[in-house]
XYZ file of N, CA and C in Angstrom:
843
model
N -7.736 6.801 -23.059
C -7.691 7.824 -22.072
C -7.055 9.088 -22.648
N -7.598 10.209 -22.201
C -7.005 11.494 -22.641
C -5.736 11.928 -21.924
N -5.723 11.453 -20.792
C -4.465 11.830 -19.739
C -3.419 10.721 -20.050
N -2.434 11.253 -20.696
C -1.240 10.197 -20.875
C -0.710 9.574 -19.801
N -0.419 10.390 -18.615
C 0.028 9.938 -17.473
C -0.874 8.994 -16.900
N -2.034 9.154 -16.685
C -3.061 8.079 -16.087
C -3.007 6.923 -16.929
N -2.948 6.953 -18.179
C -2.856 5.866 -19.109
C -1.802 4.979 -18.872
N -0.459 5.754 -18.687
C 0.633 4.907 -18.571
C 0.838 4.330 -17.137
N 0.406 4.978 -16.267
C 0.398 4.496 -14.800
C -0.742 3.197 -14.864
N -1.802 3.396 -15.430
C -2.747 2.275 -15.394
C -2.317 1.065 -16.226
N -1.351 1.380 -17.309
C -0.908 0.241 -18.082
C 0.210 -0.481 -17.341
N 1.012 0.329 -16.599
C 2.063 -0.312 -15.830
C 1.624 -1.111 -14.727
N 0.581 -0.651 -14.033
C -0.168 -1.465 -13.029
C -0.812 -2.769 -13.549
N -1.297 -2.385 -14.754
C -2.008 -3.846 -15.253
C -1.052 -4.739 -15.704
N 0.087 -4.196 -16.159
C 1.369 -5.150 -16.575
C 1.767 -5.926 -15.352
N 2.018 -5.271 -14.267
C 2.500 -5.834 -13.026
C 1.396 -7.038 -12.592
N 0.199 -6.454 -12.565
C -0.853 -7.540 -12.303
C -0.954 -8.707 -13.159
N -0.721 -8.504 -14.436
C -0.846 -9.549 -15.355
C 0.499 -10.478 -15.239
N 1.713 -10.004 -14.835
C 2.896 -10.705 -14.398
C 2.593 -11.504 -13.267
N 2.018 -10.922 -12.327
C 1.751 -11.749 -10.996
C 0.683 -12.758 -11.231
N -0.409 -12.564 -11.941
C -1.350 -13.515 -12.075
C -1.025 -14.611 -13.068
N -0.603 -14.134 -14.335
C -0.347 -15.161 -15.379
C 0.892 -15.851 -15.490
N 2.025 -15.088 -14.585
C 3.374 -15.709 -14.647
C 3.481 -17.161 -14.348
N 2.854 -17.748 -13.214
C 2.946 -19.303 -13.011
C 2.472 -19.901 -14.333
N 1.521 -19.423 -14.974
C 0.812 -20.146 -16.222
C 1.777 -20.051 -17.483
N 2.442 -19.135 -17.695
C 3.038 -18.722 -18.887
C 4.563 -19.099 -18.796
N 5.016 -19.325 -17.490
C 6.512 -19.403 -17.335
C 6.851 -20.602 -16.579
N 7.874 -21.321 -16.865
C 8.289 -22.500 -16.217
C 8.524 -22.387 -14.920
N 7.767 -22.848 -14.056
C 8.147 -22.493 -12.518
C 9.066 -23.508 -11.934
N 9.503 -24.493 -12.805
C 10.536 -25.520 -12.383
C 11.835 -24.578 -12.292
N 11.761 -23.508 -12.872
C 13.079 -22.665 -12.904
C 13.401 -21.969 -11.582
N 12.254 -22.225 -10.800
C 12.468 -21.407 -9.328
C 13.366 -22.438 -8.484
N 13.565 -23.574 -8.915
C 14.353 -24.482 -8.091
C 15.727 -24.202 -8.290
N 16.495 -24.711 -7.376
C 18.153 -24.674 -7.388
C 18.723 -25.483 -8.355
N 19.554 -24.798 -8.958
C 20.501 -25.485 -10.246
C 21.762 -25.055 -10.162
N 22.617 -25.797 -9.327
C 24.027 -25.244 -9.196
C 24.862 -25.170 -10.314
N 24.399 -25.830 -11.485
C 25.102 -25.833 -12.711
C 24.738 -24.479 -13.464
N 23.914 -23.676 -13.100
C 23.565 -22.421 -13.848
C 23.436 -21.350 -12.920
N 24.508 -21.175 -12.029
C 24.500 -20.043 -11.146
C 25.132 -18.879 -11.851
N 24.538 -17.582 -11.361
C 24.935 -16.393 -11.771
C 25.238 -16.053 -13.358
N 24.216 -16.699 -13.940
C 24.115 -16.583 -15.369
C 23.518 -15.263 -15.860
N 24.152 -14.443 -16.596
C 23.617 -13.140 -17.013
C 22.199 -13.225 -17.942
N 21.553 -12.203 -17.957
C 20.295 -12.309 -18.697
C 20.408 -12.893 -20.075
N 19.539 -13.661 -20.604
C 19.720 -14.441 -21.775
C 18.251 -14.771 -22.256
N 18.073 -15.375 -23.430
C 16.744 -15.776 -23.830
C 16.113 -16.872 -22.883
N 17.039 -17.691 -22.545
C 16.580 -18.772 -21.493
C 16.133 -18.163 -20.183
N 17.041 -17.180 -19.670
C 16.672 -16.575 -18.442
C 16.576 -15.218 -18.647
N 15.570 -14.464 -18.929
C 15.432 -13.067 -19.339
C 15.983 -12.198 -18.185
N 16.019 -12.503 -17.048
C 16.649 -11.756 -15.952
C 17.753 -12.378 -15.422
N 18.303 -13.292 -16.020
C 19.534 -14.041 -15.418
C 19.164 -15.106 -14.274
N 20.138 -15.543 -13.621
C 20.023 -16.615 -12.487
C 20.685 -16.044 -11.188
N 20.431 -16.453 -10.201
C 20.988 -16.032 -8.982
C 22.265 -16.913 -8.507
N 22.644 -16.889 -7.230
C 23.816 -17.607 -6.866
C 23.553 -18.982 -6.621
N 22.125 -19.336 -6.672
C 21.770 -20.905 -6.330
C 21.287 -21.378 -7.839
N 21.235 -20.588 -8.883
C 20.979 -21.021 -10.272
C 19.439 -20.934 -10.384
N 18.873 -20.162 -9.503
C 17.252 -19.840 -9.737
C 17.086 -18.913 -10.729
N 15.915 -19.081 -11.501
C 15.632 -17.942 -12.569
C 15.041 -16.911 -11.721
N 15.721 -15.811 -12.003
C 15.348 -14.576 -11.454
C 14.022 -14.035 -12.013
N 13.643 -14.153 -13.084
C 12.435 -13.914 -13.725
C 11.304 -14.487 -13.168
N 11.535 -15.958 -12.873
C 10.418 -16.507 -12.255
C 10.088 -16.071 -10.664
N 11.323 -15.866 -10.188
C 11.196 -15.221 -8.750
C 10.597 -13.947 -8.693
N 10.849 -13.143 -9.777
C 10.305 -11.853 -9.801
C 8.942 -11.791 -9.899
N 8.397 -12.787 -10.808
C 6.817 -12.887 -10.839
C 6.148 -13.296 -9.549
N 6.812 -14.153 -8.964
C 6.355 -14.590 -7.658
C 6.234 -13.438 -6.579
N 7.540 -12.653 -6.670
C 7.604 -11.564 -5.748
C 6.446 -10.513 -5.981
N 6.181 -10.291 -7.358
C 5.095 -9.414 -7.625
C 3.908 -9.782 -7.080
N 3.616 -11.075 -7.316
C 2.253 -11.599 -6.674
C 2.150 -11.386 -5.119
N 3.300 -11.701 -4.480
C 3.489 -11.609 -2.928
C 3.147 -9.984 -2.578
N 3.886 -9.173 -3.412
C 3.971 -7.674 -2.876
C 2.463 -7.118 -3.302
N 1.976 -7.429 -4.243
C 0.662 -6.940 -4.693
C -0.527 -7.341 -3.915
N -0.435 -8.765 -3.530
C -1.525 -9.272 -2.799
C -1.498 -8.757 -1.287
N -0.093 -8.788 -0.709
C -0.022 -8.137 0.635
C -0.327 -6.779 0.639
N -0.041 -5.936 -0.378
C -0.408 -4.597 -0.423
C -1.807 -4.225 -0.542
N -2.525 -5.141 -1.251
C -3.898 -4.854 -1.360
C -4.643 -5.301 -0.112
N -4.178 -6.387 0.422
C -4.905 -6.937 1.844
C -4.532 -5.721 3.030
N -3.373 -5.261 2.900
C -2.970 -4.307 3.909
C -3.699 -2.838 3.769
N -4.023 -2.659 2.466
C -4.689 -1.235 2.267
C -6.124 -1.404 2.666
N -6.866 -2.614 2.235
C -8.128 -2.727 2.545
C -8.309 -3.009 4.101
N -7.495 -3.454 4.772
C -7.697 -3.676 6.189
C -7.447 -2.404 6.857
N -6.475 -1.658 6.568
C -5.989 -0.295 7.093
C -7.138 0.708 6.855
N -7.678 0.737 5.642
C -8.677 1.713 5.295
C -10.201 1.518 6.059
N -10.509 0.113 6.163
C -11.786 -0.302 6.921
C -11.658 -0.061 8.357
N -10.512 -0.433 8.932
C -10.403 -0.319 10.336
C -10.227 1.187 10.669
N -9.420 1.869 9.932
C -9.132 3.327 10.125
C -10.357 4.177 9.916
N -11.095 3.796 8.760
C -12.299 4.486 8.440
C -13.340 4.442 9.468
N -13.515 3.107 9.894
C -14.555 2.950 10.861
C -14.158 3.754 12.262
N -13.044 3.830 12.640
C -12.581 4.458 13.930
C -12.827 5.993 13.760
N -12.488 6.554 12.575
C -12.716 7.856 12.178
C -14.219 8.333 12.133
N -15.173 7.324 11.541
C -16.574 7.740 11.427
C -17.094 7.698 12.863
N -16.741 6.730 13.738
C -17.246 6.769 15.000
C -16.908 7.881 15.866
N -15.453 8.230 15.791
C -15.094 9.428 16.434
C -15.565 10.805 16.026
N -15.665 10.941 14.728
C -16.370 12.096 14.312
C -17.994 12.338 14.502
N -18.591 11.198 14.381
C -20.000 11.126 14.472
C -20.540 11.359 15.888
N -19.773 10.525 16.787
C -20.201 10.432 18.229
C -19.521 11.383 19.032
N -18.441 11.882 18.635
C -17.778 12.829 19.548
C -17.500 12.465 21.000
N -17.348 13.480 21.737
C -17.449 13.159 23.220
C -16.146 12.298 23.637
N -16.258 11.428 24.612
C -15.124 10.709 25.111
C -14.679 9.585 24.039
N -15.528 9.169 23.207
C -15.148 8.184 22.097
C -14.137 8.756 21.129
N -14.544 10.041 20.768
C -13.621 10.831 20.035
C -12.451 11.200 20.599
N -12.393 11.687 21.866
C -11.090 12.071 22.581
C -10.173 10.941 22.844
N -10.704 9.718 23.216
C -9.834 8.671 23.446
C -9.228 8.048 22.167
N -10.101 7.813 21.176
C -9.545 7.156 19.966
C -8.708 8.061 19.328
N -8.875 9.524 19.358
C -7.750 10.284 18.660
C -6.556 10.316 19.384
N -6.589 10.267 20.709
C -5.278 10.197 21.429
C -4.445 8.721 21.123
N -5.278 7.868 20.995
C -4.636 6.582 20.676
C -3.991 6.737 19.106
N -4.596 7.388 18.336
C -4.232 7.593 16.931
C -2.860 8.487 17.143
N -3.045 9.373 17.749
C -1.932 10.416 18.042
C -0.536 9.560 18.568
N -0.916 8.730 19.439
C 0.213 7.870 20.029
C 0.950 7.136 18.855
N 0.090 6.520 18.133
C 0.636 5.715 17.040
C 1.299 6.486 16.011
N 0.924 7.885 15.881
C 1.491 8.768 14.816
C 2.874 9.290 15.322
N 3.149 9.181 16.681
C 4.161 9.702 17.499
C 5.417 8.872 16.838
N 5.332 7.640 16.405
C 6.446 6.904 16.080
C 6.551 6.989 14.384
N 7.847 6.850 14.077
C 7.937 6.894 12.550
C 7.440 5.545 12.134
N 6.617 5.743 10.987
C 5.844 4.576 10.508
C 6.812 3.148 10.317
N 7.937 3.426 9.706
C 8.872 2.292 9.452
C 9.395 1.684 10.729
N 9.735 2.520 11.625
C 10.317 1.986 12.950
C 9.197 1.275 13.835
N 8.093 1.669 13.654
C 6.827 1.113 14.310
C 6.614 -0.175 13.647
N 6.426 -0.169 12.393
C 6.376 -1.535 11.656
C 7.490 -2.562 11.895
N 8.680 -2.154 12.152
C 9.732 -2.978 12.452
C 9.554 -3.499 13.924
N 9.223 -2.494 14.742
C 9.007 -3.019 16.129
C 7.869 -4.215 16.334
N 6.824 -3.938 15.493
C 5.813 -4.836 15.572
C 6.075 -6.063 14.984
N 6.868 -6.067 13.978
C 7.259 -7.349 13.332
C 8.283 -8.248 14.030
N 9.042 -7.353 14.752
C 10.112 -8.046 15.643
C 9.350 -8.649 16.923
N 8.356 -8.016 17.369
C 7.516 -8.468 18.351
C 6.745 -9.759 18.142
N 6.156 -9.786 16.908
C 5.415 -10.966 16.403
C 6.189 -11.877 15.859
N 7.472 -11.716 15.568
C 8.224 -12.781 14.806
C 8.355 -12.478 13.323
N 9.442 -12.302 12.764
C 9.701 -12.088 11.338
C 8.888 -13.024 10.607
N 8.438 -12.388 9.353
C 7.622 -13.103 8.519
C 6.724 -12.117 7.797
N 6.110 -12.609 6.611
C 5.113 -11.831 5.840
C 3.991 -11.547 6.550
N 3.362 -12.293 7.447
C 2.113 -11.935 8.156
C 2.409 -10.967 9.150
N 3.373 -11.037 10.056
C 3.828 -10.059 10.984
C 4.142 -8.743 10.412
N 4.776 -8.628 9.061
C 5.029 -7.557 8.432
C 3.838 -6.849 7.861
N 2.846 -7.602 7.506
C 1.430 -7.097 7.048
C 0.976 -6.484 8.345
N 0.754 -7.070 9.276
C 0.004 -6.344 10.536
C 0.767 -5.104 10.919
N 2.064 -5.223 11.009
C 2.710 -3.868 11.493
C 2.440 -2.835 10.363
N 2.478 -3.108 9.110
C 2.001 -2.160 8.139
C 0.609 -1.631 8.391
N -0.447 -2.464 8.609
C -1.609 -1.941 8.728
C -1.769 -1.156 9.957
N -0.994 -1.518 11.148
C -1.110 -0.741 12.168
C -0.592 0.703 11.962
N 0.408 0.806 11.302
C 0.989 2.291 11.066
C 0.153 2.943 10.039
N -0.770 2.367 9.303
C -1.508 3.156 8.326
C -3.040 3.594 8.896
N -3.365 2.863 9.817
C -4.757 3.057 10.569
C -4.915 4.561 10.950
N -4.039 5.200 11.566
C -4.172 6.668 12.017
C -4.449 7.678 10.881
N -3.856 7.407 9.687
C -3.984 8.364 8.579
C -5.502 8.140 8.093
N -6.058 7.020 7.909
C -7.364 6.888 7.607
C -8.396 7.379 8.729
N -7.986 7.200 9.873
C -8.916 7.520 10.960
C -8.923 9.036 11.038
N -7.862 9.662 10.866
C -7.733 11.321 10.976
C -8.515 11.923 9.896
N -8.174 11.452 8.627
C -8.797 11.860 7.433
C -10.274 11.665 7.494
N -10.796 10.636 7.794
C -12.229 10.217 7.879
C -12.875 11.257 8.897
N -12.226 11.313 10.108
C -12.829 12.044 11.219
C -13.000 13.505 10.831
N -11.924 14.042 10.120
C -11.974 15.425 9.625
C -13.113 15.688 8.601
N -13.199 14.895 7.713
C -14.373 14.800 6.843
C -15.785 14.827 7.672
N -15.875 13.999 8.601
C -17.155 13.714 9.341
C -17.521 15.129 10.090
N -16.418 15.559 10.687
C -16.539 17.047 11.504
C -17.126 18.129 10.524
N -16.463 18.205 9.219
C -16.817 19.063 8.255
C -18.080 18.716 7.850
N -18.599 17.686 7.595
C -19.889 17.429 7.081
C -21.030 17.695 8.076
N -20.513 17.264 9.314
C -21.536 17.459 10.457
C -21.987 18.743 10.643
N -21.172 19.686 10.334
C -21.543 21.185 10.584
C -22.249 21.919 9.352
N -22.397 21.028 8.230
C -22.982 21.495 6.979
C -24.567 22.073 7.096
N -25.026 22.883 6.346
C -26.364 23.408 6.449
C -27.472 22.112 6.352
N -26.992 21.187 5.308
C -28.242 20.206 4.983
C -28.157 19.250 6.198
N -27.185 19.055 6.971
C -27.174 18.216 8.074
C -28.168 18.851 9.177
N -27.933 20.154 9.354
C -28.864 20.786 10.413
C -30.315 20.719 9.849
N -30.445 20.940 8.573
C -31.933 20.855 7.999
C -32.501 19.481 8.244
N -31.681 18.472 8.041
C -32.281 17.102 8.278
C -32.654 16.796 9.662
N -31.815 17.227 10.724
C -32.215 17.200 11.988
C -33.360 17.978 12.422
N -33.563 19.180 11.758
C -34.706 20.014 12.241
C -36.036 19.314 11.376
N -36.013 18.672 10.408
C -37.119 18.037 9.851
C -37.451 16.548 10.685
N -36.807 16.347 11.556
C -37.142 15.186 12.304
C -36.341 13.776 12.119
N -35.295 13.937 11.483
C -34.491 12.807 11.108
C -33.661 12.380 12.317
N -33.582 11.228 12.659
C -32.944 10.741 13.833
C -31.393 10.891 13.759
N -30.617 10.809 14.786
C -29.242 10.937 14.691
C -28.778 9.698 13.781
N -29.188 8.564 14.092
C -28.736 7.511 13.257
C -28.895 7.644 11.864
N -30.092 8.014 11.441
C -30.553 8.156 9.891
C -29.652 9.295 9.515
N -29.118 10.498 9.978
C -28.371 11.332 9.615
C -26.891 10.748 9.322
N -26.471 10.014 10.264
C -25.070 9.478 10.051
C -25.327 8.464 9.030
N -26.074 7.546 8.983
C -25.964 6.563 7.827
C -26.505 7.217 6.494
N -27.252 8.127 6.502
C -27.888 8.505 5.111
C -26.901 9.680 4.674
N -26.285 10.534 5.394
C -25.685 11.689 4.916
C -24.301 11.779 5.072
N -23.940 11.465 6.497
C -22.572 11.532 6.838
C -21.569 10.532 6.246
N -22.135 9.225 6.363
C -21.309 8.182 5.944
C -20.959 8.234 4.502
N -21.975 8.465 3.676
C -21.538 8.379 2.102
C -20.638 9.522 1.650
N -20.772 10.514 2.346
C -19.965 11.772 2.065
C -18.564 11.586 2.518
N -18.533 11.123 3.714
C -17.142 10.980 4.445
C -16.114 10.053 3.786
N -16.658 8.972 3.268
C -15.906 7.871 2.747
C -15.404 8.270 1.488
N -15.665 9.314 0.764
C -15.339 9.489 -0.546
C -13.861 9.625 -0.595
N -13.175 10.181 0.502
C -11.889 10.456 0.522
C -10.976 9.363 0.664
N -11.584 8.229 1.286
C -10.679 7.100 1.792
C -10.309 6.267 0.587
N -10.909 6.067 -0.605
C -10.321 5.488 -1.651
C -9.392 6.128 -2.277
N -9.198 7.649 -2.175
C -8.034 8.278 -2.629
C -6.850 7.997 -1.804
N -7.066 8.042 -0.485
C -5.888 7.806 0.420
C -5.462 6.438 0.359
N -6.287 5.418 -0.017
C -5.906 4.070 -0.186
C -5.019 3.811 -1.303
N -5.467 4.524 -2.366
C -4.685 4.439 -3.606
C -3.136 5.007 -3.413
N -3.140 6.084 -2.730
C -1.832 6.601 -2.414
C -0.996 5.793 -1.420
N -1.754 5.137 -0.434
C -0.972 4.347 0.461
C -0.705 3.000 -0.023
N -1.083 2.616 -1.231
C -0.744 1.353 -1.826
C 0.844 1.340 -2.050
N 1.392 2.318 -2.656
C 2.813 2.404 -2.845
C 3.691 2.482 -1.701
N 3.014 3.165 -0.575
C 3.788 3.046 0.872
C 3.852 1.530 1.213
N 2.667 0.992 1.188
C 2.662 -0.460 1.685
C 3.684 -1.222 1.123
N 3.716 -1.202 -0.274
C 4.683 -2.189 -1.037
C 6.062 -1.706 -0.721
N 6.339 -0.482 -0.553
C 7.711 0.061 -0.308
C 8.193 -0.566 1.205
N 7.226 -0.236 2.072
C 7.600 -0.622 3.548
C 7.814 -2.218 3.539
N 6.908 -2.913 2.810
C 7.020 -4.350 2.949
C 8.362 -4.908 2.311
N 8.894 -4.095 1.186
C 10.280 -4.410 0.713
C 11.337 -4.119 1.737
N 11.062 -2.816 2.240
C 12.071 -2.417 3.336
C 12.241 -3.375 4.405
N 11.029 -3.928 4.948
C 11.119 -5.003 5.967
C 11.862 -6.426 5.574
N 11.495 -6.604 4.333
C 12.122 -7.764 3.691
C 13.685 -7.538 3.428
N 14.082 -6.112 3.196
C 15.603 -5.895 2.841
C 16.363 -6.065 4.134
N 15.572 -5.874 5.279
C 16.453 -6.078 6.612
C 16.165 -7.370 7.270
N 15.478 -8.177 6.663
C 15.324 -9.534 7.085
C 14.206 -9.837 7.961
N 13.273 -8.692 7.922
C 12.124 -9.028 9.003
C 10.901 -9.284 8.142
N 10.864 -9.189 6.896
C 9.590 -9.552 6.069
C 9.665 -10.967 5.669
N 9.695 -11.276 4.366
C 9.773 -12.463 3.865
C 11.075 -13.258 4.228
N 10.994 -14.512 4.478
C 12.088 -15.322 4.967
C 12.642 -16.142 3.719
N 13.646 -16.626 3.908
C 14.249 -17.525 2.683
C 13.655 -18.792 2.831
N 13.128 -19.340 1.520
C 13.530 -18.852 0.339
C 12.197 -17.973 -0.441
N 11.579 -17.448 0.314
C 10.347 -16.713 -0.192
C 10.897 -15.723 -1.270
N 10.424 -15.703 -2.490
C 11.051 -14.785 -3.507
C 10.242 -13.258 -3.335
N 10.463 -12.349 -2.412
C 9.732 -11.281 -2.176
C 10.788 -10.179 -2.722
N 10.361 -9.090 -3.143
C 11.216 -8.108 -3.895
C 12.355 -7.578 -2.904
N 11.821 -7.132 -1.771
C 13.038 -6.574 -0.797
C 14.050 -7.640 -0.245
N 13.527 -9.068 -0.215
C 14.650 -10.029 0.049
C 15.488 -10.258 -1.112
N 14.861 -10.254 -2.418
C 15.587 -10.334 -3.543
C 16.679 -9.298 -3.722
N 16.307 -7.951 -3.375
C 17.236 -6.867 -3.437
C 18.594 -7.068 -2.569
N 18.146 -7.729 -1.337
C 19.298 -7.900 -0.262
C 20.094 -9.109 -0.902
N 19.547 -9.987 -1.469
C 20.395 -11.045 -2.136
C 21.180 -10.432 -3.079
N 20.645 -9.664 -4.004
C 21.496 -9.015 -5.056
C 22.468 -8.295 -4.507
N 22.386 -7.510 -3.422
C 23.454 -6.720 -2.967
C 24.567 -7.609 -2.301
N 24.368 -8.749 -1.844
C 25.376 -9.563 -1.424
C 26.165 -10.077 -2.497
N 25.900 -10.212 -3.747
C 26.642 -10.654 -4.740
C 27.092 -9.564 -5.827
N 26.741 -8.327 -5.500
C 26.785 -7.218 -6.465
C 28.334 -7.078 -6.846
N 29.221 -7.310 -5.881
C 30.712 -7.279 -6.255
C 31.084 -8.175 -7.144
N 30.457 -9.332 -7.451
C 30.793 -10.278 -8.368
C 30.433 -10.020 -9.664
N 29.587 -8.768 -9.901
C 29.373 -8.348 -11.140
C 27.946 -8.824 -11.616
N 27.253 -9.732 -10.645
C 25.756 -10.166 -11.015
C 24.876 -9.021 -10.637
N 24.813 -7.986 -11.232
C 23.909 -6.679 -11.096
C 22.417 -7.078 -11.141
N 22.228 -8.030 -12.144
C 20.647 -8.392 -12.428
C 19.805 -8.783 -11.272
N 20.449 -9.366 -10.253
C 19.746 -10.063 -9.184
C 18.885 -9.074 -8.465
N 19.558 -7.830 -8.032
C 18.981 -7.019 -7.257
C 18.322 -5.756 -8.149
N 18.832 -5.647 -9.212
C 18.323 -4.417 -10.168
C 16.870 -4.763 -10.559
N 16.736 -5.883 -11.072
C 15.251 -6.071 -11.587
C 14.115 -6.025 -10.646
N 14.272 -6.581 -9.326
C 13.410 -6.371 -8.261
C 13.212 -4.932 -7.986
N 14.379 -4.215 -8.096
C 14.313 -2.811 -7.551
C 13.468 -2.106 -8.747
N 13.752 -2.420 -10.062
C 12.904 -1.669 -11.096
C 11.531 -2.122 -10.858
N 11.150 -3.353 -10.447
C 9.681 -3.713 -10.471
C 8.890 -2.866 -9.209
N 9.783 -2.547 -8.086
C 9.523 -1.752 -6.754
C 9.255 -0.346 -7.317
N 10.014 0.266 -8.116
C 10.059 1.552 -8.466
C 8.899 1.731 -9.278
N 8.545 1.013 -10.248
C 7.433 0.980 -11.229
C 6.051 0.857 -10.433
N 6.065 0.095 -9.594
C 4.885 0.002 -8.746
C 4.559 1.173 -8.029
N 5.564 1.597 -7.343
C 5.441 2.816 -6.339
C 4.987 4.029 -7.144
N 5.754 4.164 -8.187
C 5.606 5.422 -9.198
C 4.256 5.403 -9.673
N 3.892 4.233 -10.361
C 2.744 4.213 -11.046
C 1.350 4.282 -10.114
N 1.546 3.802 -9.020
C 0.333 3.913 -8.023
C 0.197 5.266 -7.440
N 1.293 6.053 -7.300
C 1.379 7.445 -6.823
C 0.615 8.206 -7.987
N 1.119 8.106 -9.165
C 0.688 8.934 -10.174
C -0.851 8.616 -10.354
N -1.202 7.390 -10.265
C -2.819 6.930 -10.378
C -3.570 7.634 -9.407
N -3.038 7.534 -8.037
C -3.678 8.068 -6.742
C -3.808 9.744 -7.147
N -2.973 10.251 -7.642
C -3.001 11.799 -7.805
C -4.243 12.018 -8.822
N -4.207 11.244 -9.946
C -5.047 11.399 -11.027
C -6.604 11.151 -10.464
N -6.722 9.996 -9.810
C -8.006 9.707 -9.290
C -8.492 10.745 -8.369
N -7.616 11.282 -7.387
C -8.026 12.307 -6.599
C -8.441 13.639 -7.462
N -7.666 13.947 -8.620
C -8.272 14.903 -9.326
C -9.821 14.746 -10.124
N -9.914 13.552 -10.230
C -11.192 13.028 -10.977
C -12.362 13.125 -10.021
N -12.079 12.626 -8.931
C -13.255 12.536 -7.885
C -13.346 13.922 -7.207
N -12.376 14.579 -7.217
C -12.508 16.097 -6.311
C -11.738 17.198 -7.283
N -12.303 17.603 -8.362
C -11.713 18.582 -9.104
C -11.400 19.799 -8.620
N -12.209 20.275 -7.575
C -12.083 21.648 -6.801
C -10.800 21.335 -5.768
N -10.287 20.190 -5.498
C -9.189 20.072 -4.541
C -9.783 20.263 -3.169
N -11.206 20.170 -2.835
C -11.605 20.635 -1.558
C -11.185 19.505 -0.648
N -11.127 18.353 -0.902
C -10.801 17.205 -0.136
C -9.411 16.823 -0.151
N -8.807 17.425 -0.974
C -7.195 17.024 -1.119
C -6.373 17.438 -0.080
N -6.725 18.683 0.399
C -6.169 19.282 1.541
C -6.406 18.426 2.873
N -7.550 17.874 2.974
C -7.662 16.960 4.197
C -6.891 15.598 4.091
N -6.727 15.358 2.847
C -5.967 14.004 2.715
C -4.549 14.041 3.227
N -3.970 15.371 2.854
C -2.497 15.721 3.029
C -2.434 16.104 4.460
N -3.399 16.723 5.241
C -3.216 17.037 6.529
C -4.009 16.131 7.507
N -3.420 15.162 8.074
C -4.129 14.249 8.793
C -4.262 14.511 10.346
N -3.526 15.555 10.612
C -3.596 15.903 12.091
C -4.442 17.074 12.481
N -5.140 17.596 11.401
C -5.966 18.679 11.793
C -7.218 18.284 12.486
N -8.007 19.434 12.822
C -9.316 19.056 13.615
C -9.088 18.234 14.782
N -8.022 18.226 15.484
C -7.827 17.327 16.632
C -8.834 17.893 17.930
N -9.505 16.978 18.489
C -10.461 17.237 19.614
C -9.610 18.126 20.693
């Protein structure tokens, strides 16, 4: 790749994916078990990331946490983009009462800080990874819906759309043939940018005890565990999951910016992606 930042970001993401997928095959997963004779050991050849207060290998738990964070992040992004994109397409293409009602619902969701709303949903459904994922998906849907609707409204007023209608194309054909393919181009860009937010929010929910529950090795929960023993000098328990989280979020953010530049060099769609509240009905 000619872009060093893009190459670096893609390489880091590829490394995390390899750790998540190949970790259980290449590393002794028995090290995840409790070993009270090996508690709080510093990083070494036997334990590259040390052990925690129960003697469990932090590296093995780090790899399991990467698998959990990346899998839930991917599922949440896909679910949010599909649901939000569908709402935005329907609202922008059909307009009228459907547009008004759906956008008011999206505005109601956007009125709450995303993390607070995700926490409220997780508390209501019961703490756990599934509840956390549902809460994260709910908070991300309005952004996809607003972005897609803005693109549909812009495309709907284009000259070639009017020309297609003049030539006898039905409304459904115009929507399926012209509006949908052009409107969904921005969705992958926002999804790539949203991936880092999803991982970070999942870690935040795990940090406050609403995400992964003991003994699930999720990065946010591991950071909380590391904070509890930080004063003993066991810095490695929380630092390595934190570094993994930092790398994942930073790399996906850089990758999203570069993908946006490649797909839309003129920056015409970038403004729409950053301004999700525009073109309100």
